[in-house]
Coordinates of C-alpha atoms and ligand atoms in Angstrom, one line a residue:
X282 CA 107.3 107.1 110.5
X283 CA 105.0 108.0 107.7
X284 CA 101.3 107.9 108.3
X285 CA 98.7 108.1 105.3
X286 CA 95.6 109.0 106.0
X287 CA 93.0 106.9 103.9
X288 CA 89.9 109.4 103.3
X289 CA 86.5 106.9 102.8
X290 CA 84.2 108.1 105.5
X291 CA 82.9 106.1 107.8
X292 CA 85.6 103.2 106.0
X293 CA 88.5 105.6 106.6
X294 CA 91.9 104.2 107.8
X295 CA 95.2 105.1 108.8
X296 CA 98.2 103.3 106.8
X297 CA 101.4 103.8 109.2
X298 CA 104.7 102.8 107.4
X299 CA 107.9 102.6 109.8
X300 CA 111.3 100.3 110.0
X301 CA 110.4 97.5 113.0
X302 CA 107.0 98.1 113.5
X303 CA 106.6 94.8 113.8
X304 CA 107.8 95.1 117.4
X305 CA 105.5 97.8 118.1
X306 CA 102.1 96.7 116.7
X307 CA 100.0 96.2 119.9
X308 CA 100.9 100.2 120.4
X309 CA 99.2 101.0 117.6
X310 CA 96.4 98.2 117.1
X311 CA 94.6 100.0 121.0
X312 CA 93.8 103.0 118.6
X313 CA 91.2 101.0 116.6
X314 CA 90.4 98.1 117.9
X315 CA 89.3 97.7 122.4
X316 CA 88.8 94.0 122.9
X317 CA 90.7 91.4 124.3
X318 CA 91.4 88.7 121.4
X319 CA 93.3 88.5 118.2
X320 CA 93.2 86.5 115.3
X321 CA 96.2 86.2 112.9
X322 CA 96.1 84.5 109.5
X323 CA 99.2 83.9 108.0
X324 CA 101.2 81.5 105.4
X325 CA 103.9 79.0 106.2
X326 CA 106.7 81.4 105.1
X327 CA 106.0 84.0 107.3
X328 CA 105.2 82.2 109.8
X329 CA 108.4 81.3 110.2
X330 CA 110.4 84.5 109.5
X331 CA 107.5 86.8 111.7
X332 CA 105.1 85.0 113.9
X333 CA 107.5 85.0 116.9
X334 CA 108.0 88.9 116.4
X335 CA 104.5 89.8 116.1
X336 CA 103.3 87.3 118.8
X337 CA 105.8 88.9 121.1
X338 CA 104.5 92.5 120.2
X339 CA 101.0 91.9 120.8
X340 CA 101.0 89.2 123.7
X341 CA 101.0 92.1 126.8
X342 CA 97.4 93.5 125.2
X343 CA 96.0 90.7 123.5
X344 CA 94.9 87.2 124.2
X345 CA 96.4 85.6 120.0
X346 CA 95.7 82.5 118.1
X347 CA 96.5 82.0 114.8
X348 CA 95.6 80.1 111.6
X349 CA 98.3 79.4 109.0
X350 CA 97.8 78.3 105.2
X351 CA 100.6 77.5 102.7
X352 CA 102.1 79.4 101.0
X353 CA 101.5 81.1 97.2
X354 CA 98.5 81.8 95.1
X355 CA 96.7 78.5 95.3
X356 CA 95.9 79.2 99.2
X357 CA 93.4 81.9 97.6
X358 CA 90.9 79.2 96.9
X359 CA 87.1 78.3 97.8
X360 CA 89.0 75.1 99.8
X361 CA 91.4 77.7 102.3
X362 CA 88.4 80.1 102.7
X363 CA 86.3 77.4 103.8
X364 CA 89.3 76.0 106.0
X365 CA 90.6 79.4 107.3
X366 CA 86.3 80.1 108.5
X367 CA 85.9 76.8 110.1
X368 CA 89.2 77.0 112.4
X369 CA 88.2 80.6 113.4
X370 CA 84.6 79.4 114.4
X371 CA 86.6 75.9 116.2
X372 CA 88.2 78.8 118.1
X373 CA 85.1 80.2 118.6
X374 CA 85.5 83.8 117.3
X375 CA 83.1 86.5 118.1
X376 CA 81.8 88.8 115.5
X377 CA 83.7 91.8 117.4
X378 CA 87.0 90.2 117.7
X379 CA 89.9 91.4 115.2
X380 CA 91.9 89.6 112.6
X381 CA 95.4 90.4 111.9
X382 CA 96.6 89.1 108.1
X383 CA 100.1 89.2 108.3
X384 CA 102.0 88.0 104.9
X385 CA 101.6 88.9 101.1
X386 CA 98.8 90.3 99.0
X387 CA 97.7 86.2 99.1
X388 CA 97.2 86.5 102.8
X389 CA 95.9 90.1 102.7
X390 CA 93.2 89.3 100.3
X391 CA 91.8 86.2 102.1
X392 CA 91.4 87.5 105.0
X393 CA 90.2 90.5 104.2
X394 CA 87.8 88.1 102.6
X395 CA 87.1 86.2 105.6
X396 CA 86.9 89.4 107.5
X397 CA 83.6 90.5 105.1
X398 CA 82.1 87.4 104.9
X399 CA 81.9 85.8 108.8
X400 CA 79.0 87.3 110.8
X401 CA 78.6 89.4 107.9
X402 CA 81.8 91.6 108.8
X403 CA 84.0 91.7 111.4
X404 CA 87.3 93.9 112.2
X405 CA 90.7 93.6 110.6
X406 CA 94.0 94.9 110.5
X407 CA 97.0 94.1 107.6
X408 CA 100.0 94.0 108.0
X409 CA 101.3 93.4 104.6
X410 CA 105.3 91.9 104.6
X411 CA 105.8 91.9 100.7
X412 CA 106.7 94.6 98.7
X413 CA 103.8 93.7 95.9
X414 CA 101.1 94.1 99.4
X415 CA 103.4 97.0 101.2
X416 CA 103.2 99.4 97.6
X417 CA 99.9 98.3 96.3
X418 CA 97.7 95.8 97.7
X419 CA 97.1 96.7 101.2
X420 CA 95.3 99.8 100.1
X421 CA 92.0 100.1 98.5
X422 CA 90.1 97.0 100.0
X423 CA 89.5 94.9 97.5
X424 CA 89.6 91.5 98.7
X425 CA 89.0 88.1 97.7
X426 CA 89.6 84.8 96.4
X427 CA 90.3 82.6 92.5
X428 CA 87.4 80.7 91.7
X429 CA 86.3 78.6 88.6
X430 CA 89.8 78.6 87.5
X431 CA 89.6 83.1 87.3
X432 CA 91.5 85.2 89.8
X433 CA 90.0 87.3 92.4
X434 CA 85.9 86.3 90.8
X435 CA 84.9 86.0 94.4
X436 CA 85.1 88.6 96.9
X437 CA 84.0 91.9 98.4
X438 CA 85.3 95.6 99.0
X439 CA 86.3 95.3 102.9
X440 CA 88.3 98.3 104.1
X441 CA 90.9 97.4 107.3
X442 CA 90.6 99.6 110.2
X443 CA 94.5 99.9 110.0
X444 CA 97.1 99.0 107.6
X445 CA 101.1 98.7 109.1
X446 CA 104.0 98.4 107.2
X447 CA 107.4 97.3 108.2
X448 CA 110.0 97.6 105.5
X449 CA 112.3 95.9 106.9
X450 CA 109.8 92.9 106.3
X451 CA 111.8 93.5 102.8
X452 CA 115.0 92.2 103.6
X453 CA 113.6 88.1 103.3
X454 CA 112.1 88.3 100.7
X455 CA 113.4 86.4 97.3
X456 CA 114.4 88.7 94.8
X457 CA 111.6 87.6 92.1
X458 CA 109.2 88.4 94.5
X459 CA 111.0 91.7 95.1
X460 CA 111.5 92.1 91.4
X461 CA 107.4 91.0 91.3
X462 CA 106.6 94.1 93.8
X463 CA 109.5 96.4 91.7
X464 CA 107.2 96.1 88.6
X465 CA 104.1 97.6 89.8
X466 CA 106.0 100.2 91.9
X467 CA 107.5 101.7 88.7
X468 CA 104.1 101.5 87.3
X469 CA 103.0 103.7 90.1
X470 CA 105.5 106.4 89.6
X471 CA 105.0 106.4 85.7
X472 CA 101.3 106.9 85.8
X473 CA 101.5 109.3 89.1
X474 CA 104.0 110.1 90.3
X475 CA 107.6 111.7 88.6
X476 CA 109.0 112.2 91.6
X477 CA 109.0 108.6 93.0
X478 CA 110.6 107.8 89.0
X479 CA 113.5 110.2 90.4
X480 CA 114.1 108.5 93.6
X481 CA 113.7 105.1 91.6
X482 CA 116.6 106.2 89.7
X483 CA 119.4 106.5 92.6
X484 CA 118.5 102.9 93.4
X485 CA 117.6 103.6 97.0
X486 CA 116.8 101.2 99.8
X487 CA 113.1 100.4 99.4
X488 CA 112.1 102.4 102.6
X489 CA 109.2 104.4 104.2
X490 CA 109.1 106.9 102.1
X491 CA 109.3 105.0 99.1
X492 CA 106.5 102.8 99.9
X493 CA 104.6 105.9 100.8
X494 CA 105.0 107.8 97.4
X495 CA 104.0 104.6 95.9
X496 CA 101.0 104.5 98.1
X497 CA 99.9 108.1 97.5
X498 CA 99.2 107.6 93.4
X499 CA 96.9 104.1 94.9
X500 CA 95.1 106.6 97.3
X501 CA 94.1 109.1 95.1
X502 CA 92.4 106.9 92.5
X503 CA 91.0 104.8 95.4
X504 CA 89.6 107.7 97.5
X505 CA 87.7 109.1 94.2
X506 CA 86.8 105.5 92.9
X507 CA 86.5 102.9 95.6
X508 CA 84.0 100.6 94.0
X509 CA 86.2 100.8 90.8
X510 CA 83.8 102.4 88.5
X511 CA 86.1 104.2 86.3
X512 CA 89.0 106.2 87.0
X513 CA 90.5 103.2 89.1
X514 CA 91.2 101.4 86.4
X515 CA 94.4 104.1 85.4
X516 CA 96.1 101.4 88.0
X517 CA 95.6 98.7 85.1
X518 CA 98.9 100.5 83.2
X519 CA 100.7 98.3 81.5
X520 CA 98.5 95.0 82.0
X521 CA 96.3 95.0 79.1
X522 CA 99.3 93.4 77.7
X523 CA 101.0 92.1 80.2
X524 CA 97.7 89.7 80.5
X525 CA 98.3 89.1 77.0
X526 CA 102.0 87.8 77.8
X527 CA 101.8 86.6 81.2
X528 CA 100.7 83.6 80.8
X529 CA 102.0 82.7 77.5
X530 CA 105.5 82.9 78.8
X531 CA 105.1 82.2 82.7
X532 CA 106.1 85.3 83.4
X533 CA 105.6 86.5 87.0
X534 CA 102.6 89.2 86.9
X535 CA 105.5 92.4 88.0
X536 CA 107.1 91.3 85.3
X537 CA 104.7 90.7 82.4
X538 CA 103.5 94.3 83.6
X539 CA 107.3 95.5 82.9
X540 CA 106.9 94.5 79.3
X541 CA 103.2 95.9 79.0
X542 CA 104.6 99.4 80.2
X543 CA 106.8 99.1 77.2
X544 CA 104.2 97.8 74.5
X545 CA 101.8 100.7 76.4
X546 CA 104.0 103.2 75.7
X547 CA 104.9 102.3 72.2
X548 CA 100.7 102.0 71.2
X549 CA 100.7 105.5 72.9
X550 CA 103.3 107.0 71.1
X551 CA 101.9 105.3 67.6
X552 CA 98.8 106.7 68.5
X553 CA 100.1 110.3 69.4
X554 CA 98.7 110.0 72.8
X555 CA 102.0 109.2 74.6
X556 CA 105.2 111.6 74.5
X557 CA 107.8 110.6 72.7
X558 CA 110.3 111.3 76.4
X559 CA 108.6 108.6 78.2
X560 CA 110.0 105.1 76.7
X561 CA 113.6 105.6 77.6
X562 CA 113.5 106.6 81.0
X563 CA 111.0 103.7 81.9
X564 CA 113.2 101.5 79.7
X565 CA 116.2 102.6 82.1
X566 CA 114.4 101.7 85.3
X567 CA 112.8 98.7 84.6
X568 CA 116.8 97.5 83.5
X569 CA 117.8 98.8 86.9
X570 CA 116.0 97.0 88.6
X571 CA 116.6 94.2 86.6
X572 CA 113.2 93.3 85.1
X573 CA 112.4 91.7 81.8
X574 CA 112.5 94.2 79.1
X575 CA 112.0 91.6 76.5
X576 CA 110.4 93.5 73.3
X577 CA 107.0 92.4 71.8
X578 CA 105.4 94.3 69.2
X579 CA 102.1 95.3 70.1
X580 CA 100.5 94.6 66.7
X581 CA 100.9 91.0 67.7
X582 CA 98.6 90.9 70.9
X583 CA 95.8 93.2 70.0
X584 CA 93.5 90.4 69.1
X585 CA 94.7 88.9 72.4
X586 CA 93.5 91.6 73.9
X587 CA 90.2 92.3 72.0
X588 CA 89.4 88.6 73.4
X589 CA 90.0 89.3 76.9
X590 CA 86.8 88.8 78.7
X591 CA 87.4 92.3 80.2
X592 CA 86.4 93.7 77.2
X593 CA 83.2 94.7 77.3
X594 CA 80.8 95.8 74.4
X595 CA 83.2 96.0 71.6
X596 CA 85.0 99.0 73.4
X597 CA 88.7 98.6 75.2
X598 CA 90.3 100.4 77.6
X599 CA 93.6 101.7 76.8
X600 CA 95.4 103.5 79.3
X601 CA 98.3 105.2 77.7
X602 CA 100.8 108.0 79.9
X603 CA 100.6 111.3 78.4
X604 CA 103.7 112.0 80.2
X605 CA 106.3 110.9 82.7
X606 CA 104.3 111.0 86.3
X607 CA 100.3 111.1 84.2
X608 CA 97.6 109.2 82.0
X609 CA 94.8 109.0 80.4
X610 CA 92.0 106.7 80.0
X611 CA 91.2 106.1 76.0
X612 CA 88.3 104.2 74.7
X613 CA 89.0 102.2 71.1
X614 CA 86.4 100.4 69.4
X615 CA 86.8 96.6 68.1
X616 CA 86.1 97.8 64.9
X617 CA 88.5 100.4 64.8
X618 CA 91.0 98.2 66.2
X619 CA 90.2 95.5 63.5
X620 CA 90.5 98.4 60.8
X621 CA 93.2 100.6 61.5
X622 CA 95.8 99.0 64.1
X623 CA 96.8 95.3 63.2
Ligands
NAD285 P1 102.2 86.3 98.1 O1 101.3 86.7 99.2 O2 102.0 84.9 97.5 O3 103.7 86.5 98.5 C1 104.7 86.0 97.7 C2 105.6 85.0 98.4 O4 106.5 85.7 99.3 C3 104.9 84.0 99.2 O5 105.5 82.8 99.1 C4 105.1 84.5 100.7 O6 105.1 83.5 101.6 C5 106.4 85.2 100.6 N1 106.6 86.3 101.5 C6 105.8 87.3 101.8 N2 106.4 88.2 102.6 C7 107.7 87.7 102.8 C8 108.8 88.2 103.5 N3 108.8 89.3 104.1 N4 110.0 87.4 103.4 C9 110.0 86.3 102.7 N5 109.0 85.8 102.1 C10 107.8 86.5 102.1 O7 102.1 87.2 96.8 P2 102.2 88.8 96.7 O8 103.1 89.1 95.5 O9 102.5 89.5 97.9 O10 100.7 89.2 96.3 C11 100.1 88.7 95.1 C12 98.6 88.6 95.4 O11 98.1 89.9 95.6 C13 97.8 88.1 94.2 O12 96.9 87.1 94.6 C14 97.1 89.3 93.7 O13 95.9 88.9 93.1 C15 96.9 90.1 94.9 N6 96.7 91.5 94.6 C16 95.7 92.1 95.3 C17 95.5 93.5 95.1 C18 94.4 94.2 95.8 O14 94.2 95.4 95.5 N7 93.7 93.5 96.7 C19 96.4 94.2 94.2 C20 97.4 93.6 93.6 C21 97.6 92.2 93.8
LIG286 N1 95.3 96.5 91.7 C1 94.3 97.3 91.1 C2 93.3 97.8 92.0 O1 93.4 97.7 93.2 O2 92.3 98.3 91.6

């Protein structure tokens, strides 16, 4: 078992990563949560791979109803908010009773959603079953929906009381959407952490240790920027292009952030921000675990990214690795942009 402790004051929580968990949830759930009834929101998919297991685990303590969407990004929409709200309140939920998301970072970020919004706030706990929510999503509360055809442009910072991993959630899941996780995970060890690129390099079995190294870069750039004011945006690695690309050529977002590593990287080192060690090595891991490496010159998307609505007053973002395992934040004007770098 590996427990992380989440430091946010009166918002803290305890992230407990551990093979079969699953089975074993109702133990841990009594430390944070006292009343009778549980609410579990969950997609199609897992449904049918988890429900059983986690209904079995919980059914001695708790009184459990459920409320299942489809599956996949479009059931983070105004419509499944609306419909996820109205069949808790059908059931008659009570502003102290506890909701259990148990799926992807979909399912984590509506009902984390639902869990800020209904009486204002109630209780929840996530127990994330992709790799993308395991390394990366189910930490740092933000939560929320797509709206007005933007992602995640409604929705609130909700902090679970608990977060509960099982990695052996892993072994269903399709290998894009493992690939999809793989991405950001790498991302993780090159802006924060070397030695979870080392461990990444003998290929292990994504396990509890691995999804806690990953965790630990997330937690330190969450615990000193929550409300992602600044330093938070370090985690944004690699998508400044891989927005640029993502769409253009449907890749999945893991992978578009693959390539934006690389075009990162290559910007850094042009810019002499970026040691010249770094490219290989991420080169060599993103091959192992057999994401798109595809090469785009980052001339070509700068104006792509100048016009990303992220962009605020003339001034992007970059954020470059000085080395294998760190970065840095640096600020480039439009004009200079525009004068010096297409
Ligand atoms: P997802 O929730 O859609 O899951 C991907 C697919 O895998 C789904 O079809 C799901 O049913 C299936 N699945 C999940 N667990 C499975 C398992 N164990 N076995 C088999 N199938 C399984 O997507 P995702 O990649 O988990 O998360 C992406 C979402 O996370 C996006 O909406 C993104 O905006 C959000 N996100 C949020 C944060 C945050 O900080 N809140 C950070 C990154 C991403
Ligand atoms: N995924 C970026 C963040 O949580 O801030």
């Amino acid at each position: 078992m590996k427990t992380l402790d989440i430091n946010l004051g009166i918002d803290s929580y305890k992230i407990l990563i551990e093979d079969d968990i699953l089975s074993r949830l109702s133990f841990y759930i009594k430390e944070v949560y006292k009343n009778k009834k549980v609410y579990i929101i969950t997609d199609d998919t897992v449904k049918d791979l988890y429900l059983d297991k986690v209904i079995n685990s919980l059914k001695d303590d708790y009184q459990i109803d459920y409320v299942v969407v489809p599956h996949g990004e479009q059931s983070k929409s105004i419509e499944m908010f609306i419909h996820v709200c109205e069949e808790l309140l059908e059931k008659n939920i009570r502003r102290n009773e506890l909701l259990i998301g148990l799926g992807g970072g979909v399912i984590g970020d509506l009902t984390g959603f639902v869990a800020s919004s209904l009486y204002r706030g109630i209780p929840y706990v996530n127990v994330p079953t992709s790799l993308l929510s395991q390394m990366d999503s189910s930490i740092g509360g933000k939560t929320g929906i797509d709206f007005y055809g933007r992602k995640n442009i409604l929705g609130a910072f909700k902090q679970p009381k608990m977060v509960l991993i099982d990695p052996l959630t892993l072994n269903t899941l399709p290998k894009r959407e493992f690939n999809n996780g793989m991405g950001e995970l790498i991302k993780h060890g090159a802006i924060g952490n070397k030695k979870l690129l080392d461990l990444l390099f003998d290929k292990p079995r994504i396990d509890e240790n691995i999804i806690a190294e990953s965790l630990k870069v997330k937690r330190k750039v969450v615990e000193i920027d929550p409300f992602d004011q600044g330093l938070r945006m370090t985690l944004n690695f690699g998508h400044t292009f891989g927005h640029a690309i993502e769409l253009k050529y449907g890749y999945k977002h893991g992978e578009a952030v693959a390539i934006g590593m690389l075009m990162a990287i290559k910007m850094g080192e042009d810019l002499g921000v970026t040691s010249k060690e770094c490219y290989e090595p991420i080169l060599k891991i993103l091959k192992l675990y057999e994401l798109p490496v595809d090469n785009y010159d980052y001339h070509d998307y700068l104006l792509d990214v100048l016009n990303d609505k992220k962009n605020l007053a003339g001034v992007v973002n970059f954020i470059f690795l000085t080395k294998l395992g760190e970065c840095t934040i640096t600020k480039i004007s439009e004009k200079e942009i525009k004068e010096n770098l297409l």
